[in-house]
PDB file of C-alpha atoms in Angstrom:
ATOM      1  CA  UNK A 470      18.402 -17.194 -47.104  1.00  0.00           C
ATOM      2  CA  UNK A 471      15.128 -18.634 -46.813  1.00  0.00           C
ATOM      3  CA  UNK A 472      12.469 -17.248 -48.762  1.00  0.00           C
ATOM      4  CA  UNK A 473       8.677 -17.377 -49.830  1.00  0.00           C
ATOM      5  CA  UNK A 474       7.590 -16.543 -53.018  1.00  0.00           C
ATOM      6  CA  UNK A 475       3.588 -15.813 -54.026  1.00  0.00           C
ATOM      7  CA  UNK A 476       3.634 -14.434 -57.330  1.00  0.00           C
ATOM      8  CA  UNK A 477       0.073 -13.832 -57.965  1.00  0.00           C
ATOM      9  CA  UNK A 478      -1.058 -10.583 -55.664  1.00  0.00           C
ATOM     10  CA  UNK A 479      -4.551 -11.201 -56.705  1.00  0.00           C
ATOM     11  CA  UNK A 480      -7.105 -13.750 -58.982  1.00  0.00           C
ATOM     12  CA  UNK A 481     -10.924 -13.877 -59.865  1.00  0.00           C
ATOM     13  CA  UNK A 482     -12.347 -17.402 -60.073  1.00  0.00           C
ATOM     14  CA  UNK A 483     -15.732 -18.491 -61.101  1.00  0.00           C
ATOM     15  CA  UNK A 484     -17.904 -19.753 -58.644  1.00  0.00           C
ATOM     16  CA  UNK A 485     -17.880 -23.818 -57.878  1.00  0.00           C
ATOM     17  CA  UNK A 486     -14.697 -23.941 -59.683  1.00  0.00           C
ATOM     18  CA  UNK A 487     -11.152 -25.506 -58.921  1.00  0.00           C
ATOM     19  CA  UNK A 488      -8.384 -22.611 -57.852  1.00  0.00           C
ATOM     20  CA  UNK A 489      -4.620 -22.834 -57.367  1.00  0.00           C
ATOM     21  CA  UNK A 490      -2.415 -20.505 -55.613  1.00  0.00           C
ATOM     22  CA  UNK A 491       0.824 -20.620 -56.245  1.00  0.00           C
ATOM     23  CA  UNK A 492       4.049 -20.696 -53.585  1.00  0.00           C
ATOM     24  CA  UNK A 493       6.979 -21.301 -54.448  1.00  0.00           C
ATOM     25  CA  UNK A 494       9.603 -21.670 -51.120  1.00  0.00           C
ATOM     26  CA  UNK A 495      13.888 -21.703 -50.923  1.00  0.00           C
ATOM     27  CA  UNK A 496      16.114 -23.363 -48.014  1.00  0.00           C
ATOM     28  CA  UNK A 497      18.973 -24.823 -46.591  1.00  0.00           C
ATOM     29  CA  UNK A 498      17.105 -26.835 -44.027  1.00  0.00           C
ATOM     30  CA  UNK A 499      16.020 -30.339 -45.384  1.00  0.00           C
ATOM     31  CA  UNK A 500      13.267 -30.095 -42.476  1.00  0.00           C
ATOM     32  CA  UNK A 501      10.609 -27.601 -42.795  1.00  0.00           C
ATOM     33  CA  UNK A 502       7.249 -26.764 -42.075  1.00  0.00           C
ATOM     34  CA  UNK A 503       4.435 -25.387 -45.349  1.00  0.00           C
ATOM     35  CA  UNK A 504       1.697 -23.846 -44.231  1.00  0.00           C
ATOM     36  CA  UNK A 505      -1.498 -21.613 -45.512  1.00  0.00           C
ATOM     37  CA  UNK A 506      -3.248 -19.214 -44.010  1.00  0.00           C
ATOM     38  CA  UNK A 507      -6.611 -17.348 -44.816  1.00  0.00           C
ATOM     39  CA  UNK A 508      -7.576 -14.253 -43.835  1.00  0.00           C
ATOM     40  CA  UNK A 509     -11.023 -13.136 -44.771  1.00  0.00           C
ATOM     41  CA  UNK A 510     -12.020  -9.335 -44.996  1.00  0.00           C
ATOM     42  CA  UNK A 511     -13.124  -9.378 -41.396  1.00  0.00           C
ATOM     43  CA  UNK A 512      -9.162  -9.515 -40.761  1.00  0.00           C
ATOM     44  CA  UNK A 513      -8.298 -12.967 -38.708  1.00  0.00           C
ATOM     45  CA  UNK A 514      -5.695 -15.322 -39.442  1.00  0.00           C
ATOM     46  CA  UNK A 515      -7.022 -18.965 -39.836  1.00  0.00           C
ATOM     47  CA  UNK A 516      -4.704 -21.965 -40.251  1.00  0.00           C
ATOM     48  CA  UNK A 517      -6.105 -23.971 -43.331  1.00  0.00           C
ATOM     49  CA  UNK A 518      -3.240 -26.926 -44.369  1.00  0.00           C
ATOM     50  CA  UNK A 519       0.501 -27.827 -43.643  1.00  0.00           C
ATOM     51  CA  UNK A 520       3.150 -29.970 -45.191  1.00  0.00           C
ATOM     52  CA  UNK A 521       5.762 -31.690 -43.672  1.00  0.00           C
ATOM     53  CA  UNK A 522       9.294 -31.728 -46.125  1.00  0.00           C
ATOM     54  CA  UNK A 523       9.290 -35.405 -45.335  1.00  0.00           C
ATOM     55  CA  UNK A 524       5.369 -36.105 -45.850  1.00  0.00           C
ATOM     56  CA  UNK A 525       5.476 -38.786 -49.195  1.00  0.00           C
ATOM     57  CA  UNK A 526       2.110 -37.640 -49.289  1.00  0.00           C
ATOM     58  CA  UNK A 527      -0.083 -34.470 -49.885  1.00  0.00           C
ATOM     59  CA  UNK A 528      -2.111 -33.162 -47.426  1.00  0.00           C
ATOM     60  CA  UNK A 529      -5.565 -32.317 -47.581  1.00  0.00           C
ATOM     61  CA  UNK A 530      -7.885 -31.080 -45.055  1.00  0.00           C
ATOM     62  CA  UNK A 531     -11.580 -31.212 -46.571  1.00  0.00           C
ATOM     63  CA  UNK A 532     -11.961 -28.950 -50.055  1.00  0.00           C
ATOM     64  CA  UNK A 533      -8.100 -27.792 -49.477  1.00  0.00           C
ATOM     65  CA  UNK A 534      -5.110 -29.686 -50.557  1.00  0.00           C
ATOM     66  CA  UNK A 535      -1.615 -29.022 -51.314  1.00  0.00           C
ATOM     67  CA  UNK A 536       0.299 -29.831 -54.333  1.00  0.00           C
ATOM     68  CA  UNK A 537       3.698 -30.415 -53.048  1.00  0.00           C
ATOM     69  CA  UNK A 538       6.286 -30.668 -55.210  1.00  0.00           C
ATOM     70  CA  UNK A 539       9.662 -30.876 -52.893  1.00  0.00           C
ATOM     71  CA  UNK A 540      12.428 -31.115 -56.153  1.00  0.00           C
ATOM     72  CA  UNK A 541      10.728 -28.078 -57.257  1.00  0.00           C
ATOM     73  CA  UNK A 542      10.592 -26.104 -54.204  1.00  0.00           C
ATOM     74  CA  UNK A 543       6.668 -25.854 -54.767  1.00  0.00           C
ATOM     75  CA  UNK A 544       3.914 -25.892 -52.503  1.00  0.00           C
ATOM     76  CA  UNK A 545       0.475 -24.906 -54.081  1.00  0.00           C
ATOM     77  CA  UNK A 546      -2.813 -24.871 -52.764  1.00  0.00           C
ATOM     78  CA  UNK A 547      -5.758 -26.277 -54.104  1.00  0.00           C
ATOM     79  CA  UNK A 548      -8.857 -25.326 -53.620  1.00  0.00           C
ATOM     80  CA  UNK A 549     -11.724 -27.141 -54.972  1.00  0.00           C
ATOM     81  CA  UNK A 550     -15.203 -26.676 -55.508  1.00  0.00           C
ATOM     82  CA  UNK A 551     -14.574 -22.498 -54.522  1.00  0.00           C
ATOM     83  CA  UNK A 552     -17.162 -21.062 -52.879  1.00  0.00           C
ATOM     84  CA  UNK A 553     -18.146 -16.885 -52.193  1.00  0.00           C
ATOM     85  CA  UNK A 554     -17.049 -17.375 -48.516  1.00  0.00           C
ATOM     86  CA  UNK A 555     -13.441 -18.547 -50.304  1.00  0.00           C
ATOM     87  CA  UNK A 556     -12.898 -14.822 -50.921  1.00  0.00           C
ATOM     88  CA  UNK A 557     -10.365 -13.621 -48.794  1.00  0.00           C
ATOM     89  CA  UNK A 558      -6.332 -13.153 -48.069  1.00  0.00           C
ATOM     90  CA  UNK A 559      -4.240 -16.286 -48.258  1.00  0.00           C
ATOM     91  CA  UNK A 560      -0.727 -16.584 -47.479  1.00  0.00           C
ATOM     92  CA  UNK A 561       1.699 -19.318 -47.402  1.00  0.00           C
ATOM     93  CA  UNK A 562       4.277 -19.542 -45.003  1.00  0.00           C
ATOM     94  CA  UNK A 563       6.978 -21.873 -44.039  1.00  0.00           C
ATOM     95  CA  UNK A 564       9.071 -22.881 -40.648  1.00  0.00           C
ATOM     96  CA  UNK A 565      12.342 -24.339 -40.493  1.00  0.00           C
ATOM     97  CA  UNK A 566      12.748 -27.193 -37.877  1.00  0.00           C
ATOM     98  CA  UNK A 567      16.941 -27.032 -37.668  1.00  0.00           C
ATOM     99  CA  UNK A 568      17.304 -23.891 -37.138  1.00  0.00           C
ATOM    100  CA  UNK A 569      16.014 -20.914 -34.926  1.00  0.00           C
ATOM    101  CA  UNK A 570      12.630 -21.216 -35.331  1.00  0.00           C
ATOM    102  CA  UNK A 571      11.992 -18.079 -37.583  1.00  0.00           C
ATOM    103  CA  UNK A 572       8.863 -18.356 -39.596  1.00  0.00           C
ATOM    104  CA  UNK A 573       8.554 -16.351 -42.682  1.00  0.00           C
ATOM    105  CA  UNK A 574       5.563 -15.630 -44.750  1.00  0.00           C
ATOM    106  CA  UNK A 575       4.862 -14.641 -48.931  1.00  0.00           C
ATOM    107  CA  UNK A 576       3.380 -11.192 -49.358  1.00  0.00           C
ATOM    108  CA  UNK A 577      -0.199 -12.950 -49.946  1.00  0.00           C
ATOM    109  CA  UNK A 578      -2.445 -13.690 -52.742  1.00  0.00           C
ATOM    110  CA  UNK A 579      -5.984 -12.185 -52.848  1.00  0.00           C
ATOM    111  CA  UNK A 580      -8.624 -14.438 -53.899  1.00  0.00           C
ATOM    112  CA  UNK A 581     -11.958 -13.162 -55.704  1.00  0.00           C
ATOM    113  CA  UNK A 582     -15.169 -15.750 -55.981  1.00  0.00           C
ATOM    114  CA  UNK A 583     -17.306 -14.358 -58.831  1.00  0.00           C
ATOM    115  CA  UNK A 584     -21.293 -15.868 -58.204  1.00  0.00           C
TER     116      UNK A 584
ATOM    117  CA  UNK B 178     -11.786 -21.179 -24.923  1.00  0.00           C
ATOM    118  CA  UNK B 179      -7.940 -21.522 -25.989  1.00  0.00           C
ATOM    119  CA  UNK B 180      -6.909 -18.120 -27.340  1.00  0.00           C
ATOM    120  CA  UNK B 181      -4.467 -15.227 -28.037  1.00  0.00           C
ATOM    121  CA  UNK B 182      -5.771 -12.587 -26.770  1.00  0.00           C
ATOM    122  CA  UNK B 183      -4.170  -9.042 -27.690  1.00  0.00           C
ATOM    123  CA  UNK B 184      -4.654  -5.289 -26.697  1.00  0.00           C
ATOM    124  CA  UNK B 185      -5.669  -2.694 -27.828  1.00  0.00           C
ATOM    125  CA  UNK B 186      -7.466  -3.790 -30.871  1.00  0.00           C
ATOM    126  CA  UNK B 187      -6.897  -0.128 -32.085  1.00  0.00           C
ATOM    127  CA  UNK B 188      -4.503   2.523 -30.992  1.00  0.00           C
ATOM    128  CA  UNK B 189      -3.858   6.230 -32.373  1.00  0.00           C
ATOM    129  CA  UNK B 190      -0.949   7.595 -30.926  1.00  0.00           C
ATOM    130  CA  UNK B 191       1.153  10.545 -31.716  1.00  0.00           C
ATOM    131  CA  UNK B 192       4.773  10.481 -32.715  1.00  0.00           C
ATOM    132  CA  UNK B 193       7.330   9.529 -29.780  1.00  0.00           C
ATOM    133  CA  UNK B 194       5.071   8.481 -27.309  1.00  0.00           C
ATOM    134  CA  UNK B 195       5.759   5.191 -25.717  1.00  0.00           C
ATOM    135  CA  UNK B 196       3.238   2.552 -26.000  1.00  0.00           C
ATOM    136  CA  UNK B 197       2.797  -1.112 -25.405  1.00  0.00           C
ATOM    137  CA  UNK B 198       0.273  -3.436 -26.899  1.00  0.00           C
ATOM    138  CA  UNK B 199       0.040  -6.688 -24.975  1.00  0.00           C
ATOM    139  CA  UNK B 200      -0.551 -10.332 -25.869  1.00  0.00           C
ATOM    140  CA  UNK B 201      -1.760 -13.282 -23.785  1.00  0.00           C
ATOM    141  CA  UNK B 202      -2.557 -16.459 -24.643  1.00  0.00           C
ATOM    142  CA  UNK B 203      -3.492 -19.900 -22.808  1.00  0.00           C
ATOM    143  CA  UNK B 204      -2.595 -22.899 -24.567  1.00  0.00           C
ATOM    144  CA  UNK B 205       0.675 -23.052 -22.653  1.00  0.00           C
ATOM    145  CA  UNK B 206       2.883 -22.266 -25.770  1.00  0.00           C
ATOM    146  CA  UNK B 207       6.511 -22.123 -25.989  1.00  0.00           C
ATOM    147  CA  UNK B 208       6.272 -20.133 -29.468  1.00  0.00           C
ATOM    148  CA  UNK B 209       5.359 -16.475 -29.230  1.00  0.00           C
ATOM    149  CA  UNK B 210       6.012 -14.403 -31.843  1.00  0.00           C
ATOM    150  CA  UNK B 211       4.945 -10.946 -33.117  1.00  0.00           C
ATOM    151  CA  UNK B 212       4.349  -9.791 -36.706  1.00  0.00           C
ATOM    152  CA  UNK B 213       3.425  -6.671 -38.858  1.00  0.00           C
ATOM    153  CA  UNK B 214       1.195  -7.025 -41.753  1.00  0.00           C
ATOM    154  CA  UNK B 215       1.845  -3.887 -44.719  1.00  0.00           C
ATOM    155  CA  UNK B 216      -0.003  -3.990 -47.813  1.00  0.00           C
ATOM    156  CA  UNK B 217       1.726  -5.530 -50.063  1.00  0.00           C
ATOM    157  CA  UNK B 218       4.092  -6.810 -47.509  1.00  0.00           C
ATOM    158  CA  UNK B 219       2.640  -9.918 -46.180  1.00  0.00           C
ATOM    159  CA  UNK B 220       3.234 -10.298 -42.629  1.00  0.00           C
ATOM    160  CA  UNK B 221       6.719  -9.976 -41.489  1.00  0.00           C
ATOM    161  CA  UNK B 222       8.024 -11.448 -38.065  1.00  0.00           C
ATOM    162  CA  UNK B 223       9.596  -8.361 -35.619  1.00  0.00           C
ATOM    163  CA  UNK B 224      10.761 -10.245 -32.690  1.00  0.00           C
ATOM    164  CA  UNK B 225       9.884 -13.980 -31.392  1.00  0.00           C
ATOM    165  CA  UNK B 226      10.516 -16.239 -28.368  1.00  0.00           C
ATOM    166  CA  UNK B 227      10.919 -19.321 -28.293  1.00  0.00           C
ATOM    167  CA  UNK B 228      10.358 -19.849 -23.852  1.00  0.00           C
ATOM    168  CA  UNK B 229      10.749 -17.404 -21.174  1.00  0.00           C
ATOM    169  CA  UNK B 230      13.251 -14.795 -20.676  1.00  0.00           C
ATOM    170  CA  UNK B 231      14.462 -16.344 -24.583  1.00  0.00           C
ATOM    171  CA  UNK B 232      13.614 -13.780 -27.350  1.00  0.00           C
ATOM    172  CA  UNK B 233      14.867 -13.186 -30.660  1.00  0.00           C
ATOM    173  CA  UNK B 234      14.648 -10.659 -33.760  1.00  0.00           C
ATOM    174  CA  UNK B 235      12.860 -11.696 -36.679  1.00  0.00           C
ATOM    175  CA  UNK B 236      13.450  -9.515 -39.679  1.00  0.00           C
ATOM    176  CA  UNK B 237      12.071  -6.424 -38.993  1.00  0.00           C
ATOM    177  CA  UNK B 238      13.052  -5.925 -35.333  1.00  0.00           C
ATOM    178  CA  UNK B 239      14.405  -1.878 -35.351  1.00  0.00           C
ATOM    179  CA  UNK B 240      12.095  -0.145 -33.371  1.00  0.00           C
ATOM    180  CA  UNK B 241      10.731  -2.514 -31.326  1.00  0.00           C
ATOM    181  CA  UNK B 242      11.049  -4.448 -27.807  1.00  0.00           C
ATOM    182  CA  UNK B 243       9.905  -7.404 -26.340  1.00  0.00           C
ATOM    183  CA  UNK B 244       9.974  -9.397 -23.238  1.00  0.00           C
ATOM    184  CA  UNK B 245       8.956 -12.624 -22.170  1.00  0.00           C
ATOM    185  CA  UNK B 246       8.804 -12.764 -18.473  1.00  0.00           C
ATOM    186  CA  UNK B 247       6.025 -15.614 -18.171  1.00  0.00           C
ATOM    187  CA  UNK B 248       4.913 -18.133 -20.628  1.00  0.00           C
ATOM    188  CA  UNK B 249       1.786 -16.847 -21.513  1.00  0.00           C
ATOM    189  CA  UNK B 250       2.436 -13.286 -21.923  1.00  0.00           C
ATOM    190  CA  UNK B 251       4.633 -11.324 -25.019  1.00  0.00           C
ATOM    191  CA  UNK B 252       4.218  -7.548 -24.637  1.00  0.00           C
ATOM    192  CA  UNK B 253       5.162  -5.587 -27.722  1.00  0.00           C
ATOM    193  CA  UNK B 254       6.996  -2.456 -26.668  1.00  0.00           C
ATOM    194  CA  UNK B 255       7.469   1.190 -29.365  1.00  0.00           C
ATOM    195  CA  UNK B 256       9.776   3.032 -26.853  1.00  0.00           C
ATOM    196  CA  UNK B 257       9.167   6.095 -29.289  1.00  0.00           C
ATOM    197  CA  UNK B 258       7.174   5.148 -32.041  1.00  0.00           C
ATOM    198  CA  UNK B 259       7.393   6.725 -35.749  1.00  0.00           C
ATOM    199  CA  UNK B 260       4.834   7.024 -38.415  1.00  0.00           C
ATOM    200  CA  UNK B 261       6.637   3.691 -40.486  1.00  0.00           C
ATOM    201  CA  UNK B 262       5.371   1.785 -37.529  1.00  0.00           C
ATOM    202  CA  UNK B 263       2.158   2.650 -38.714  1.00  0.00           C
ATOM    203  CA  UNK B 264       0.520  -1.270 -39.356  1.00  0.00           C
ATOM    204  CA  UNK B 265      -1.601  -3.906 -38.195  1.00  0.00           C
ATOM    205  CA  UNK B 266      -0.122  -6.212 -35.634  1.00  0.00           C
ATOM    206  CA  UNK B 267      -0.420  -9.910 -35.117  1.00  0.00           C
ATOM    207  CA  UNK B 268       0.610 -11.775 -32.236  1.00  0.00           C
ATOM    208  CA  UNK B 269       0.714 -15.481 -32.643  1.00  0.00           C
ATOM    209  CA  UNK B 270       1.575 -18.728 -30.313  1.00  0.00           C
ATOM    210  CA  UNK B 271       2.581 -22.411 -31.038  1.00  0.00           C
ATOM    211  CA  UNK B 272       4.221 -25.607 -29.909  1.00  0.00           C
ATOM    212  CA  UNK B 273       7.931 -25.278 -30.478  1.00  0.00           C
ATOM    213  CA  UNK B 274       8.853 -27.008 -33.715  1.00  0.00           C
ATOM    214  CA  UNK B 275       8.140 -27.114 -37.448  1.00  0.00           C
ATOM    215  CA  UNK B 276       5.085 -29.065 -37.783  1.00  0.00           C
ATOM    216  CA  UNK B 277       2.925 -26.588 -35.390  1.00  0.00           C
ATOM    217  CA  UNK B 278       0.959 -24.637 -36.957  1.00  0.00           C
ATOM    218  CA  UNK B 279       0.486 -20.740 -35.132  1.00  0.00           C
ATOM    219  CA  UNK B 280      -2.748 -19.339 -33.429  1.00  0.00           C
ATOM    220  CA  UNK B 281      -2.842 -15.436 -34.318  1.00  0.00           C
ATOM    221  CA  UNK B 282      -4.668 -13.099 -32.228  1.00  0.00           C
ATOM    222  CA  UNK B 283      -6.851 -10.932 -33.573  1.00  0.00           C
ATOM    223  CA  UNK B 284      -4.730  -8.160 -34.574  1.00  0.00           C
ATOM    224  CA  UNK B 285      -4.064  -4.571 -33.436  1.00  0.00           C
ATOM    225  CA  UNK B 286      -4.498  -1.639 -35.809  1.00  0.00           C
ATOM    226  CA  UNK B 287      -1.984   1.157 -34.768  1.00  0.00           C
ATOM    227  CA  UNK B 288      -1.873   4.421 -36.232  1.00  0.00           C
ATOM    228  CA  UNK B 289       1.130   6.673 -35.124  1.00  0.00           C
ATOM    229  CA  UNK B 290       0.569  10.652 -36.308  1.00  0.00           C
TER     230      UNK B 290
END
């Protein structure tokens, strides 16, 4: 069964510094979909990054980028640089492209900026 | 502005009443799905569709209806809602297929006494 794994519910990171969260993903389908999500306190959902199972590369969208690591069923983000406004919810998620379409989510990790 | 759009943003309800909090949205989506989001529960998918008059349960469907009579509307129905369905709900729209990512709505906060 597929499945998303976040095993950190919650981390404190120093200002300007480098963060990973960790996600950790298991499937049947060769073809899938890893995504993040942020939600800040105020409560919205906002896309951040996805990875395609057949990207070669890692994507990276401005200070985010994801460590993918397909043999070990590992996508991490990684944020650089974190800033205060980095506190918040984030959640990684994935979508399978063979099969019905369900999209499942990890139970979150909640990110704390010290200043 | 391309949006989901849902409604109520906040609901208090009492035990067994029926209710119905609606979504919209206007980016001509195929995807429409509806979550709940539980402390330490993440968000888990109820029910989703993938075009009109298609739907299907996610994982945590009991309790719940949907229907999906035009493309840019997915009504979530609690035909007699119980205090477990107390949660914050997410609606969300995409392209079909695994590289889209969603567009959430801004979430609806229901309390059921």
């Amino acid at each position: 069964a597929q499945k998303i794994t976040q095993t950190q519910p919650g981390m404190f990171v120093q200002e300007k510094e480098a963060v990973t969260l960790d996600c950790t993903y298991d499937t049947s389908d060769p073809s899938y979909g890893l995504f993040w999500y942020k939600q800040p306190s105020s409560g919205e959902m906002i896309f951040l990054i996805y990875q395609g199972s057949y990207d070669q590369q890692n994507a990276t969208e401005g200070r985010y980028s994801l460590n993918f690591q397909k043999a070990r069923k590992s996508a991490n983000l990684v944020i650089s640089a974190s800033q205060l406004g980095d506190s918040a919810m984030y959640f990684c998620a994935m979508r399978e492209m063979n099969r019905d379409d369900k999209i499942i989510f990890g139970k979150g990790t909640r990110l704390h900026i010290l200043p | 502005e391309a949006q989901v759009t849902q409604n109520p943003r906040y609901l208090i309800t009492v035990t067994g009443k029926k209710l119905t909090v609606t979504c919209s949205q206007n980016m001509n989506h195929e995807y429409m799905s509806w979550y709940r989001q539980d402390p330490g529960l993440g968000l888990r998918q109820i029910y989703y569709s993938m075009n009109v008059e298609v739907t299907d349960k996610g994982d945590v469907p009991e309790g719940y209806k949907v229907s999906r009579k035009e493309k840019r509307n997915f009504p979530l129905i609690l035909e007699s809602p119980s205090p477990n369905q107390t949660s914050l709900y997410f609606c969300a729209s995409s392209l079909l297929g695994g590289v889209n990512e969603q567009f959430f709505g801004p979430g609806t906060r229901l309390t059921v006494l």
